[in-house]
mmCIF file of C-alpha atoms in Angstrom:
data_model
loop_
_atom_site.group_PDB
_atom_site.id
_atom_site.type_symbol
_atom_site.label_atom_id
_atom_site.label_comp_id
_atom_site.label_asym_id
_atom_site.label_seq_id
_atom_site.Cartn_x
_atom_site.Cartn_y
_atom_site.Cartn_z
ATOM 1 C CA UNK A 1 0.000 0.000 0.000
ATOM 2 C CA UNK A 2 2.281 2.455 -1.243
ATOM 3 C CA UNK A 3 0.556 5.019 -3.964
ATOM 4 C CA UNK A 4 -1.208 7.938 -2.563
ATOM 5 C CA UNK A 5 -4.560 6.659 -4.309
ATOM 6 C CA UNK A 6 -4.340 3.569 -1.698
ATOM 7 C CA UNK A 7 -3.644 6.307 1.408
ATOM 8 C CA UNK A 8 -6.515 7.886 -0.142
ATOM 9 C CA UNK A 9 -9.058 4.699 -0.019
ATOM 10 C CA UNK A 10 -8.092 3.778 3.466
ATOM 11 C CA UNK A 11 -8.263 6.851 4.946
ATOM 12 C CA UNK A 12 -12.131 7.313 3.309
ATOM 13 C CA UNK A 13 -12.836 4.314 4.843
ATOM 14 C CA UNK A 14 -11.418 5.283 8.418
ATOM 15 C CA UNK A 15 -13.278 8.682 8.511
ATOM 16 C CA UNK A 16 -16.264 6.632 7.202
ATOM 17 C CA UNK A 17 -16.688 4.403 10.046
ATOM 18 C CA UNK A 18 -15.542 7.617 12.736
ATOM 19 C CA UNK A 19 -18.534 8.981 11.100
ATOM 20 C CA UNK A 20 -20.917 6.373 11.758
ATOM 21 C CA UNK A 21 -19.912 5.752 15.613
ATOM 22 C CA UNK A 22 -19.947 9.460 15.891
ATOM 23 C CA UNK A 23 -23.529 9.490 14.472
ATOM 24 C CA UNK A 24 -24.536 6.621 17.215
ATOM 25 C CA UNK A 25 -24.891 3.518 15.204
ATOM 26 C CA UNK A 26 -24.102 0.445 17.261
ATOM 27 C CA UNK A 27 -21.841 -1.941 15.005
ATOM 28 C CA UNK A 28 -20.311 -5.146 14.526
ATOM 29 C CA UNK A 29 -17.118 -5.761 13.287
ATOM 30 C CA UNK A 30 -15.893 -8.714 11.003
ATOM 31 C CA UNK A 31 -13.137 -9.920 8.775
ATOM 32 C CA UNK A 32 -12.817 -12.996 6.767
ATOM 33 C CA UNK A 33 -15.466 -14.598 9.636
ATOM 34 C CA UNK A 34 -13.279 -17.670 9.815
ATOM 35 C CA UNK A 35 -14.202 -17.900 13.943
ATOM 36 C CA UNK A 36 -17.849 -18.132 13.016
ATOM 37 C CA UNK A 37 -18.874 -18.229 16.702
ATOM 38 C CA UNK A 38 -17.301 -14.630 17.743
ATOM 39 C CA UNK A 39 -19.164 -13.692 14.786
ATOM 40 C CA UNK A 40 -22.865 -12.996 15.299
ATOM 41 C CA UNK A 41 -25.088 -9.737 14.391
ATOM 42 C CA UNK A 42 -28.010 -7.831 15.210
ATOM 43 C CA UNK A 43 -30.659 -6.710 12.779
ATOM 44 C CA UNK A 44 -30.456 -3.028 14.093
ATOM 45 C CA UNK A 45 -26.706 -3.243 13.893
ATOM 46 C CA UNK A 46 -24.537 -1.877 11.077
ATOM 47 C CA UNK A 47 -21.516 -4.862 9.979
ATOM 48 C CA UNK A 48 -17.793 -2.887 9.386
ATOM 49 C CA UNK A 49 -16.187 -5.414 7.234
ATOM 50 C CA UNK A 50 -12.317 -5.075 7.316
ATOM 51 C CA UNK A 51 -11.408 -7.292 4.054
ATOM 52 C CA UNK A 52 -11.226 -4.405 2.003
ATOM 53 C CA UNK A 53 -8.623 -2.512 4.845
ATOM 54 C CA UNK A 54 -6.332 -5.089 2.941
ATOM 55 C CA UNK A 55 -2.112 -4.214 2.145
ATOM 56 C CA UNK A 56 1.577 -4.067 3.937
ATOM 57 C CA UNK A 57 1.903 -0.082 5.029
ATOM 58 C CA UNK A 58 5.585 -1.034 5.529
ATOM 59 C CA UNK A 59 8.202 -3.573 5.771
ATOM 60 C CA UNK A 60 11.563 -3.396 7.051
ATOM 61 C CA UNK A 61 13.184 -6.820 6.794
ATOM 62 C CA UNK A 62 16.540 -5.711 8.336
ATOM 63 C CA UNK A 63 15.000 -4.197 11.203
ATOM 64 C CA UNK A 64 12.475 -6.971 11.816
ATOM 65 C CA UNK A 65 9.239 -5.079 12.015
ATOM 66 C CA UNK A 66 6.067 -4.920 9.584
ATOM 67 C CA UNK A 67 3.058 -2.689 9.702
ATOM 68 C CA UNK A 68 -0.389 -4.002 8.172
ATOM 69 C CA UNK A 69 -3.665 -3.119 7.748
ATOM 70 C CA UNK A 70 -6.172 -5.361 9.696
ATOM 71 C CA UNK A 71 -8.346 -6.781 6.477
ATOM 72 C CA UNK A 72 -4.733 -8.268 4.840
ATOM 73 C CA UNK A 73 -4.970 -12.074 4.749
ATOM 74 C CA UNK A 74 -2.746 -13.876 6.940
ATOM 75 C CA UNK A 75 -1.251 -16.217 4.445
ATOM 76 C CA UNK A 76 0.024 -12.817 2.167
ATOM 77 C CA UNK A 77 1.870 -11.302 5.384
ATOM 78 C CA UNK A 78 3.512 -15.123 5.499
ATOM 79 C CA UNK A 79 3.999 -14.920 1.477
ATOM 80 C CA UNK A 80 6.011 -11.720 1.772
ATOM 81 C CA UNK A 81 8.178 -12.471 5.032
ATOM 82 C CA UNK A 82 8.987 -15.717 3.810
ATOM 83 C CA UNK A 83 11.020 -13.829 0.522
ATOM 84 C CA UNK A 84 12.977 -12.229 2.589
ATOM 85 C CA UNK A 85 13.441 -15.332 5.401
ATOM 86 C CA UNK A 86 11.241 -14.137 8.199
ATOM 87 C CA UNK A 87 7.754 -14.962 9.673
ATOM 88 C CA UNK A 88 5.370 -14.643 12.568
ATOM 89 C CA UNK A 89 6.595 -16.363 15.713
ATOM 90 C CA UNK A 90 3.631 -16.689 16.978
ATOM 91 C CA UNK A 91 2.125 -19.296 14.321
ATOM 92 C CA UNK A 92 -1.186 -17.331 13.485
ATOM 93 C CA UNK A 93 -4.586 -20.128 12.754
ATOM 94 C CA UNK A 94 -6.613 -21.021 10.435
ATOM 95 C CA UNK A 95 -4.405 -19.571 7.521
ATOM 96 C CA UNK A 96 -5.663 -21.384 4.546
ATOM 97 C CA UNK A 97 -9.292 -20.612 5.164
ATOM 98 C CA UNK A 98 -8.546 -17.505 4.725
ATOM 99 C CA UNK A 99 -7.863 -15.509 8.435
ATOM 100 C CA UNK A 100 -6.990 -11.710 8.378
ATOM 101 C CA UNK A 101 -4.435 -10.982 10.644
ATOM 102 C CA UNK A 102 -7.120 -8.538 12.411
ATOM 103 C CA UNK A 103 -9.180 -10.961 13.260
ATOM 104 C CA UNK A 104 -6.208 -13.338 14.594
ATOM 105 C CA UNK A 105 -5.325 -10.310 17.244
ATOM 106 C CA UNK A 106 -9.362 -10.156 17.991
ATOM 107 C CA UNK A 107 -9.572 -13.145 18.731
ATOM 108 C CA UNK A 108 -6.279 -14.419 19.791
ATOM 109 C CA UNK A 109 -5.925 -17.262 17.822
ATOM 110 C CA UNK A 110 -2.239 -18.527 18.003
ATOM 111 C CA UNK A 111 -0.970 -22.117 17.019
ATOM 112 C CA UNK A 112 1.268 -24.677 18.695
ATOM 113 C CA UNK A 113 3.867 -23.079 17.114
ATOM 114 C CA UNK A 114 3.414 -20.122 20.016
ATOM 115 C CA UNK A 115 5.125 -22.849 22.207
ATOM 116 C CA UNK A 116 8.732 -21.568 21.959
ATOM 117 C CA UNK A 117 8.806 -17.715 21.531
ATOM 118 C CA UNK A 118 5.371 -16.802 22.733
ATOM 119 C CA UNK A 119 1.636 -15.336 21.686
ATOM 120 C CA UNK A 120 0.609 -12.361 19.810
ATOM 121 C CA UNK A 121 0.926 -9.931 22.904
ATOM 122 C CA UNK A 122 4.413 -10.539 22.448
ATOM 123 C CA UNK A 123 4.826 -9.758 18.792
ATOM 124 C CA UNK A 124 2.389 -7.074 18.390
ATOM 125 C CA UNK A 125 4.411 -3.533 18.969
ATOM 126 C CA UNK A 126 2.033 -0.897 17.600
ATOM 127 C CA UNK A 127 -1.422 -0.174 16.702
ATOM 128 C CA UNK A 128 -3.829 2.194 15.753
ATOM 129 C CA UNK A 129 -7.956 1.966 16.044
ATOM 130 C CA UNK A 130 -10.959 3.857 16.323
ATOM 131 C CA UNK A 131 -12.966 3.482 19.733
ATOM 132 C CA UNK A 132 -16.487 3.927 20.115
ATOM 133 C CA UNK A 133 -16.578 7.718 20.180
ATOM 134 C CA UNK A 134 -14.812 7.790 16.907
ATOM 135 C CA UNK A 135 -11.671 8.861 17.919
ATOM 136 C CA UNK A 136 -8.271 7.782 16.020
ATOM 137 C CA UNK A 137 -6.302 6.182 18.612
ATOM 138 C CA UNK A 138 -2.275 5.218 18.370
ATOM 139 C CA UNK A 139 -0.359 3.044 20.287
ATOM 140 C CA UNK A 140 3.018 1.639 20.606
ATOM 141 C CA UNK A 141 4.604 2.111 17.746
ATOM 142 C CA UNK A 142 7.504 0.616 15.070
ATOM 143 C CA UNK A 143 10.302 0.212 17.492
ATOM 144 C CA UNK A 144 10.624 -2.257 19.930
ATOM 145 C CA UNK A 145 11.187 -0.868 23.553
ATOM 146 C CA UNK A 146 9.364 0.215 26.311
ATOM 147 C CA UNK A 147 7.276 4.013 26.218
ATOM 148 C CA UNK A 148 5.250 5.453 28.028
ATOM 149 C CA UNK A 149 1.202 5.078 28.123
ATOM 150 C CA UNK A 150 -1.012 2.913 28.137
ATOM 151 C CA UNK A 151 -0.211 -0.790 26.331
ATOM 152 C CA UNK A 152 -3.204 -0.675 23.934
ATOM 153 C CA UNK A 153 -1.692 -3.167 21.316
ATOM 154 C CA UNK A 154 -1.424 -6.148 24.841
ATOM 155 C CA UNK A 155 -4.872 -4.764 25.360
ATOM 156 C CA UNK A 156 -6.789 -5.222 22.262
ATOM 157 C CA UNK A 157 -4.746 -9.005 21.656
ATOM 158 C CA UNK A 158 -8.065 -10.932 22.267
ATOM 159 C CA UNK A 159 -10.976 -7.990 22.391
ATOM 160 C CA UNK A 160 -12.942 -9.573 19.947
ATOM 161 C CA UNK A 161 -14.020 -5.899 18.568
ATOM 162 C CA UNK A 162 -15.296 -4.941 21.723
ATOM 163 C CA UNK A 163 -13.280 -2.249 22.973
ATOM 164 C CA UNK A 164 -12.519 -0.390 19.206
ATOM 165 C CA UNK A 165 -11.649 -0.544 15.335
ATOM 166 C CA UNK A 166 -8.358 -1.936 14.814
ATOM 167 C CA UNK A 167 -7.361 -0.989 11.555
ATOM 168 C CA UNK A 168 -3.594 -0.657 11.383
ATOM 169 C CA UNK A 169 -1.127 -3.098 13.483
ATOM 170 C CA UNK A 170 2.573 -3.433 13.535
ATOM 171 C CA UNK A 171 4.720 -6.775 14.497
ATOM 172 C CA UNK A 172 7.773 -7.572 15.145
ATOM 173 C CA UNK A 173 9.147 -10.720 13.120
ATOM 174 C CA UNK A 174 12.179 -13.121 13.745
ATOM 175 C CA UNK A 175 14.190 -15.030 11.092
ATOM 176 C CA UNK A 176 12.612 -18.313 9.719
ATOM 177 C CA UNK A 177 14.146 -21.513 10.744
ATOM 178 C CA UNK A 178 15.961 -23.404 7.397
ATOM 179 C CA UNK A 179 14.212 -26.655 8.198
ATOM 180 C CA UNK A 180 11.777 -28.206 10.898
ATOM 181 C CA UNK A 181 11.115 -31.651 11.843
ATOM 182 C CA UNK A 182 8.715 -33.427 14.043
ATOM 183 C CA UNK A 183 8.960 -36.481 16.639
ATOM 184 C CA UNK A 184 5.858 -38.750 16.857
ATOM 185 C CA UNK A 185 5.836 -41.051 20.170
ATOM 186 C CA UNK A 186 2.602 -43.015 20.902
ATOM 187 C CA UNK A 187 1.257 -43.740 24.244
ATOM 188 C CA UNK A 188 -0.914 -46.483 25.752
ATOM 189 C CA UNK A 189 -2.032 -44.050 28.997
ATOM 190 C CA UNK A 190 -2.321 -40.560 29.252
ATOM 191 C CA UNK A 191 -0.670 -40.141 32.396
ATOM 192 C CA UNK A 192 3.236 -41.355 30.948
ATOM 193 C CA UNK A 193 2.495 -38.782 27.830
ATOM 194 C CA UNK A 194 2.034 -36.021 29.770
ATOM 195 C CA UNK A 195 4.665 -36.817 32.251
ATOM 196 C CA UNK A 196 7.361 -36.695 28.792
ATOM 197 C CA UNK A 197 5.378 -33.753 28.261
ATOM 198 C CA UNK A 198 5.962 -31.394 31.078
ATOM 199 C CA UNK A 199 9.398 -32.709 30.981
ATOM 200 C CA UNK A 200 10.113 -31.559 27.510
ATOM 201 C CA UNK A 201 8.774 -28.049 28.054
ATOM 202 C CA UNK A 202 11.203 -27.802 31.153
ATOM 203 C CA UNK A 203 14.202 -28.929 28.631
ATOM 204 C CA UNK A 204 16.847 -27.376 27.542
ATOM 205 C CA UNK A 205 15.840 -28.309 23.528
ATOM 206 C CA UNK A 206 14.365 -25.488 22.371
ATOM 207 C CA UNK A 207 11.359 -26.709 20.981
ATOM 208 C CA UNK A 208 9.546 -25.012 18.585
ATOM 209 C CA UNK A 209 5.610 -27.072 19.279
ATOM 210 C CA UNK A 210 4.619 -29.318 22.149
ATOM 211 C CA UNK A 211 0.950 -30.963 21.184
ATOM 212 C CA UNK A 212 -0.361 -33.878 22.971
ATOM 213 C CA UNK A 213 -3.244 -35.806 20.431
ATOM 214 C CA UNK A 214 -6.051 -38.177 21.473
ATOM 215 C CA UNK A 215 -6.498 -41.134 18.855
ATOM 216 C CA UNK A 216 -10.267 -42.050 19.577
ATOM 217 C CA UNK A 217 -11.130 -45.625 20.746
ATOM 218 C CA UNK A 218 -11.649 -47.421 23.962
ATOM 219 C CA UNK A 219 -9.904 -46.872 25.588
ATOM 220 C CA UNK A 220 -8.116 -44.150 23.362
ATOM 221 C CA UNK A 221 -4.425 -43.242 23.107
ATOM 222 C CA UNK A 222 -2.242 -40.454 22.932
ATOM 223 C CA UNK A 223 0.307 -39.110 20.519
ATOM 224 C CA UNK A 224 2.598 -36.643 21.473
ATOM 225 C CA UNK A 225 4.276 -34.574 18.840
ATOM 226 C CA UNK A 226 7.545 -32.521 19.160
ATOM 227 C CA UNK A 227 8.207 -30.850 16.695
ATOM 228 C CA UNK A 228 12.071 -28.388 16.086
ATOM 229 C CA UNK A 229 13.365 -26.125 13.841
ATOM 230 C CA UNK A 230 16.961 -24.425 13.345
ATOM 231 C CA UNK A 231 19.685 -25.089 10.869
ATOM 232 C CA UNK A 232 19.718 -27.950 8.889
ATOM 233 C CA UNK A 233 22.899 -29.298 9.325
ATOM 234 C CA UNK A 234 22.474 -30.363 12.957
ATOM 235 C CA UNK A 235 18.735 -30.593 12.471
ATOM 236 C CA UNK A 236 18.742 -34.559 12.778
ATOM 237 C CA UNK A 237 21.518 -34.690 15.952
ATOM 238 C CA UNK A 238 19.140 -32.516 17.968
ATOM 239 C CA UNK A 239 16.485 -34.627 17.066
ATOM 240 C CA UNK A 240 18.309 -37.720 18.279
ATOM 241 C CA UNK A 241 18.988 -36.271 21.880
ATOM 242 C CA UNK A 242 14.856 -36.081 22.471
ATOM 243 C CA UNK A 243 14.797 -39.109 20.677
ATOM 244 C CA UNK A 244 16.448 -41.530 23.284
ATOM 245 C CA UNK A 245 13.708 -40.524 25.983
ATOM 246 C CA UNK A 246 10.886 -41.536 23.793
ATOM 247 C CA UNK A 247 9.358 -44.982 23.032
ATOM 248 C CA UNK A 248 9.573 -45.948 20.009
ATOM 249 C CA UNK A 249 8.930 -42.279 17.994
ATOM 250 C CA UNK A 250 8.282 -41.824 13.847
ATOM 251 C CA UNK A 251 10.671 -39.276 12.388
ATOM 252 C CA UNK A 252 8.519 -36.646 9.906
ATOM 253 C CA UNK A 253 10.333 -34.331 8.235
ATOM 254 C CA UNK A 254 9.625 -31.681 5.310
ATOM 255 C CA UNK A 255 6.131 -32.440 3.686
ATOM 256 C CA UNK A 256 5.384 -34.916 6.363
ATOM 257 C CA UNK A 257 5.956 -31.994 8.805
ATOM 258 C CA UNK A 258 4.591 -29.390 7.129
ATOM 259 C CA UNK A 259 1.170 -31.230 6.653
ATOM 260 C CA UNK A 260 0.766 -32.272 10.204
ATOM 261 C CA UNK A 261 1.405 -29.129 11.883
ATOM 262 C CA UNK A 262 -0.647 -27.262 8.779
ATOM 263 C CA UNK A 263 -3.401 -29.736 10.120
ATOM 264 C CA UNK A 264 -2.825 -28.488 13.708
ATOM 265 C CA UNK A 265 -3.008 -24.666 13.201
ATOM 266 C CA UNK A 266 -6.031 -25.079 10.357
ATOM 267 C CA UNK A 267 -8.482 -27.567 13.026
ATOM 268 C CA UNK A 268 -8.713 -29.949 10.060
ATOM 269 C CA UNK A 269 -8.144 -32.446 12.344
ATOM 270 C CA UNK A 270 -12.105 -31.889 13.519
ATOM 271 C CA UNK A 271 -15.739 -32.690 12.107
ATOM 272 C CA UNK A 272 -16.974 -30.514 9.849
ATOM 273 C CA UNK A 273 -20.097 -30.380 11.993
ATOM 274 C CA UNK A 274 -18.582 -29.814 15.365
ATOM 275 C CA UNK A 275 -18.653 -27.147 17.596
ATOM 276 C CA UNK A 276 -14.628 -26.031 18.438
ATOM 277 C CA UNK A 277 -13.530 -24.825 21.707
ATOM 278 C CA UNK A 278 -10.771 -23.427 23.159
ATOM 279 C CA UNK A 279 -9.828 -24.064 26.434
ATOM 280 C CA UNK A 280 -7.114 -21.982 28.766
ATOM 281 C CA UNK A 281 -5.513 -24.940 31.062
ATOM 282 C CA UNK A 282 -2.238 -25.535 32.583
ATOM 283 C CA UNK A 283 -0.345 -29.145 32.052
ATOM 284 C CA UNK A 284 -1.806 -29.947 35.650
ATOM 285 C CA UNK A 285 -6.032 -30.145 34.304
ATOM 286 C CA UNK A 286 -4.676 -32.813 31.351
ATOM 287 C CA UNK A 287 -5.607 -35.321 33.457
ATOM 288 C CA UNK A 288 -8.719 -34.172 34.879
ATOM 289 C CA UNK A 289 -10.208 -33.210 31.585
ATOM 290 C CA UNK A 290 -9.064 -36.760 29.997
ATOM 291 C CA UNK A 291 -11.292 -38.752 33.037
ATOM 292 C CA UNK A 292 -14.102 -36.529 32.282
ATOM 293 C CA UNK A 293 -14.027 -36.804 28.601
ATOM 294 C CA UNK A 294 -12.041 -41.052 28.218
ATOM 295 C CA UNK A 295 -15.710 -42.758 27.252
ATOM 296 C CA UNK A 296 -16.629 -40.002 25.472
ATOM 297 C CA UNK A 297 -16.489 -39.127 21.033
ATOM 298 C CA UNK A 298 -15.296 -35.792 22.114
ATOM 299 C CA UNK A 299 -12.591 -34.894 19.675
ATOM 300 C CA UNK A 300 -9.919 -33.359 21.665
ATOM 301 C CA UNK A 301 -5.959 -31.801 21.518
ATOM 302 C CA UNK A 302 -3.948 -30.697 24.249
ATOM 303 C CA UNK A 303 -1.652 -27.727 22.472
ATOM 304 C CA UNK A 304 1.622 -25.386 23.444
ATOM 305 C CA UNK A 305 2.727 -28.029 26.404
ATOM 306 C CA UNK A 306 -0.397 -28.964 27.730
ATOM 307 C CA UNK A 307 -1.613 -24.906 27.817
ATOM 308 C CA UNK A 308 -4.374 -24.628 25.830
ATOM 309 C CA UNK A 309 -6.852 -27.475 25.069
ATOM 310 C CA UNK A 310 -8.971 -27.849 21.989
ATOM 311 C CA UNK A 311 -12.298 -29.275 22.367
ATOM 312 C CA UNK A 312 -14.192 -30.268 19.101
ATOM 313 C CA UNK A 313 -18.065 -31.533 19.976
ATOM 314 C CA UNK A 314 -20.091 -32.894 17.983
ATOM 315 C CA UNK A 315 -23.682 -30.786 16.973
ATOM 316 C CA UNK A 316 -25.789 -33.560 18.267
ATOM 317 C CA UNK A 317 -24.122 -34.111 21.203
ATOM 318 C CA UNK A 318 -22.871 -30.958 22.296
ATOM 319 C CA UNK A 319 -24.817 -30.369 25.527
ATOM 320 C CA UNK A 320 -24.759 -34.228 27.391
ATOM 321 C CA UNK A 321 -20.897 -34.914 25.903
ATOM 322 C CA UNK A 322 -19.417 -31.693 27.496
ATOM 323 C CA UNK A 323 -21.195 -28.973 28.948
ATOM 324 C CA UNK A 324 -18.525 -25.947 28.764
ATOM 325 C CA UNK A 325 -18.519 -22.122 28.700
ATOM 326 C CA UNK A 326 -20.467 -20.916 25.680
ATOM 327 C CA UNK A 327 -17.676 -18.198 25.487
ATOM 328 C CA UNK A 328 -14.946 -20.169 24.887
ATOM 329 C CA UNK A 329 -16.094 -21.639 21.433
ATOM 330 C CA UNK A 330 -14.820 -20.342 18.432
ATOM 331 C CA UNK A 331 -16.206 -22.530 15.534
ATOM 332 C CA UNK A 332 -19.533 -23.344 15.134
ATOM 333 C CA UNK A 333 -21.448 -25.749 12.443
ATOM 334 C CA UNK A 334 -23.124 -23.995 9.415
ATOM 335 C CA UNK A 335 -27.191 -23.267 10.345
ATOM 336 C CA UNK A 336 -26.212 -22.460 14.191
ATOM 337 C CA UNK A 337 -25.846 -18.992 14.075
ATOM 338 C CA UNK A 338 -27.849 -16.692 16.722
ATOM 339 C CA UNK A 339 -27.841 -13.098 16.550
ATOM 340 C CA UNK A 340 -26.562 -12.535 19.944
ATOM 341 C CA UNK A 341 -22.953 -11.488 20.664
ATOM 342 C CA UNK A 342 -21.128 -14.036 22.345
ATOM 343 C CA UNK A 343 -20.676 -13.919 25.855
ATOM 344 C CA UNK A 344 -17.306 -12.471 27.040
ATOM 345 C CA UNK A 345 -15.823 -10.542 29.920
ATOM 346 C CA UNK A 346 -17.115 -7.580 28.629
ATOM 347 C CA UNK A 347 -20.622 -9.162 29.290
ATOM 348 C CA UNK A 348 -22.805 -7.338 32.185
ATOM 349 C CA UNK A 349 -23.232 -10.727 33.714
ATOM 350 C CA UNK A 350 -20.141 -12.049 33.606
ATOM 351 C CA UNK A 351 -18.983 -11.935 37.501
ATOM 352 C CA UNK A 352 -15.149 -11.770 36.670
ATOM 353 C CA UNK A 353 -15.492 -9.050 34.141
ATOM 354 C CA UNK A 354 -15.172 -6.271 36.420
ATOM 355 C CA UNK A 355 -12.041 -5.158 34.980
ATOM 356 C CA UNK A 356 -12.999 -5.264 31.702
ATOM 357 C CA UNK A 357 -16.138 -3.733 31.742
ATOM 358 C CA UNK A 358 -14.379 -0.660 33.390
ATOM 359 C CA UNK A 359 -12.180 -0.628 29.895
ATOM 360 C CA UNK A 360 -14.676 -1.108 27.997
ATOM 361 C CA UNK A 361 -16.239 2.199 29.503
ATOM 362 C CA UNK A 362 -13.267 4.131 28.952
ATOM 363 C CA UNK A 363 -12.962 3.521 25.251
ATOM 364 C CA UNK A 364 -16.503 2.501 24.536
ATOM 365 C CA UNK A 365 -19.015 4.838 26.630
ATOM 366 C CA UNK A 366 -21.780 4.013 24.634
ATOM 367 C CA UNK A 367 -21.170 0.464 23.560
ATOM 368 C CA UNK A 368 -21.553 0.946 20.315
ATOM 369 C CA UNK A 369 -18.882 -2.097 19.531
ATOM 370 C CA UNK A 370 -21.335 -5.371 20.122
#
């Protein structure tokens, strides 16, 4: 986005939407609506799609940093780091359907890849929205270091529109690693996987994704992928040294990798008719959630070292297999849309939103984000 005619189309479209919060009208905001359950809209409410808000503002491979607008598809961010060796640490989902990197901040959607350097709080350095009185708000900026302020770009990582109009966001971006390949070690019991689990993540082997996989069956079993990345000379003698504590482990490496953790970060792995939810856990509720959930069909992944769990539920079955928190899914089956906002700390009824709520009133008086 370089020609003044491009300046000139976003910033029509930024004092377009500044007008219509400053005339009152309560809106929704969407991208490619790839996390179909955060999306939902009222009849009386006006839909800002950010597709169009689509281009690179700037790139400076040599100083690791890139500013985007927040309607630019994920996978041409990736397309234009990778030419010059670089990409986002923080392994961004559901790339090939299409994501916006917007809606990845909004909804704070990172992969197993997030294991080793971290999520998209720590990767996001500057950004600039609109909040519901129509006022153009900047934050951070292009440089990494601390300033003074408030943190609005950790603040908005996860906001699902709520608290203002992201339209312009800056990362920073580390070098790509020249090859990656992934361990495969099955597991008769849950309780040894997740022991090698928490044991990896303490290790010295820099590990780039820790998932722990439930095969269905009964009783089911468990597959624990590690997967590395670095140069690709010593690639394979790293590889070896997590090796020897394994039983038995597959080697995958190039395609074979690439699919599998492609797989991971894109959900294929569930039913096309399942609800998907995602969890927050800590290594320590594995093996709670696995004795709730052993007999059941519940399709299931335990990502980033046991941190984050990924429930996928059938649509016919949702309710009696797994009651959970209808704010934490983020996929829903085709023909289940509602027009109500999904619950979220921002919610009046939501007893631990206290905090939020009081943001929310500071950059939203009015709530006209829904």
């Amino acid at each position: 986005m370089n020609s003044a005619a491009d300046r000139s189309v976003v910033s029509s479209m930024i004092q377009h939407w500044q007008d219509l919060l400053r005339n009152g009208s309560c809106v929704h905001i969407s991208g490619a609506k790839t996390k179909s359950a955060l999306h939902s809209i009222g009849k009386e409410n006006v839909e800002i799609c950010t597709r169009s808000l689509s281009g690179i503002v700037t790139y400076e491979p040599q100083e690791f940093v890139v500013t985007v607008l927040a309607g630019t598809r994920i996978r041409d961010i990736e397309q234009t780091l990778a030419e010059q060796g670089q990409y986002l640490p923080f392994d961004p989902m559901l790339v090939s359907q299409g994501a916006t990197i917007g809606g990845c901040v909004a909804t704070n959607t990172a992969g197993p890849g997030r294991f080793r350097y971290g999520g998209i709080r720590d990767f996001l350095i500057g950004i600039r929205f609109i909040d519901g009185e129509g006022n153009n708000i900047h934050g951070g900026g292009r440089v990494v270091k601390n300033a003074a302020g408030f943190d609005f770009p950790k603040l908005m990582v996860g906001s699902r529109g709520r608290l203002g109009l992201m339209y312009e966001l800056t990362f920073k971006v580390f070098p790509k690693p020249q090859a990656y390949g992934t361990l495969i070690a099955d597991f008769a019991e849950c309780e040894p996987a997740v022991q090698r689990m928490t044991q990896l993540a303490g290790s010295p082997f820099d590990i780039e994704a820790l998932d722990l996989l439930v095969v269905s069956g009964n009783p089911p079993t468990y597959k624990l992928a590690i997967r590395i990345g670095g140069v690709e000379s010593v690639l394979q003698d790293r590889m070896n040294r997590i090796r020897d504590g394994l039983p038995k482990p597959r080697c995958w490496m190039k395609d074979e990798d690439m699919e599998f953790w492609k797989n991971e970060r894109d959900l294929r792995w569930a039913q096309p008719n399942a609800f998907i939810y995602k969890l927050p856990i800590t290594p320590k509720d594995v093996l709670g959630l696995e004795s709730k959930l052993v007999r059941s069909s519940v399709q299931r992944r335990y990502s980033v070292g046991g941190n984050v769990a990924w429930i996928a539920i059938d649509t016919a079955c949702a309710e009696q297999e797994f009651p959970v928190n209808p704010s934490l899914c983020v996929i829903r089956p085709t023909g289940t849309d509602t027009e109500s906002p999904a619950a979220d700390a921002f919610s009046q009824n939501a007893p631990e939103g206290h905090f939020a709520r009081a943001i929310k009133r500071a950059l939203d008086p009015h709530s006209r984000f829904l």
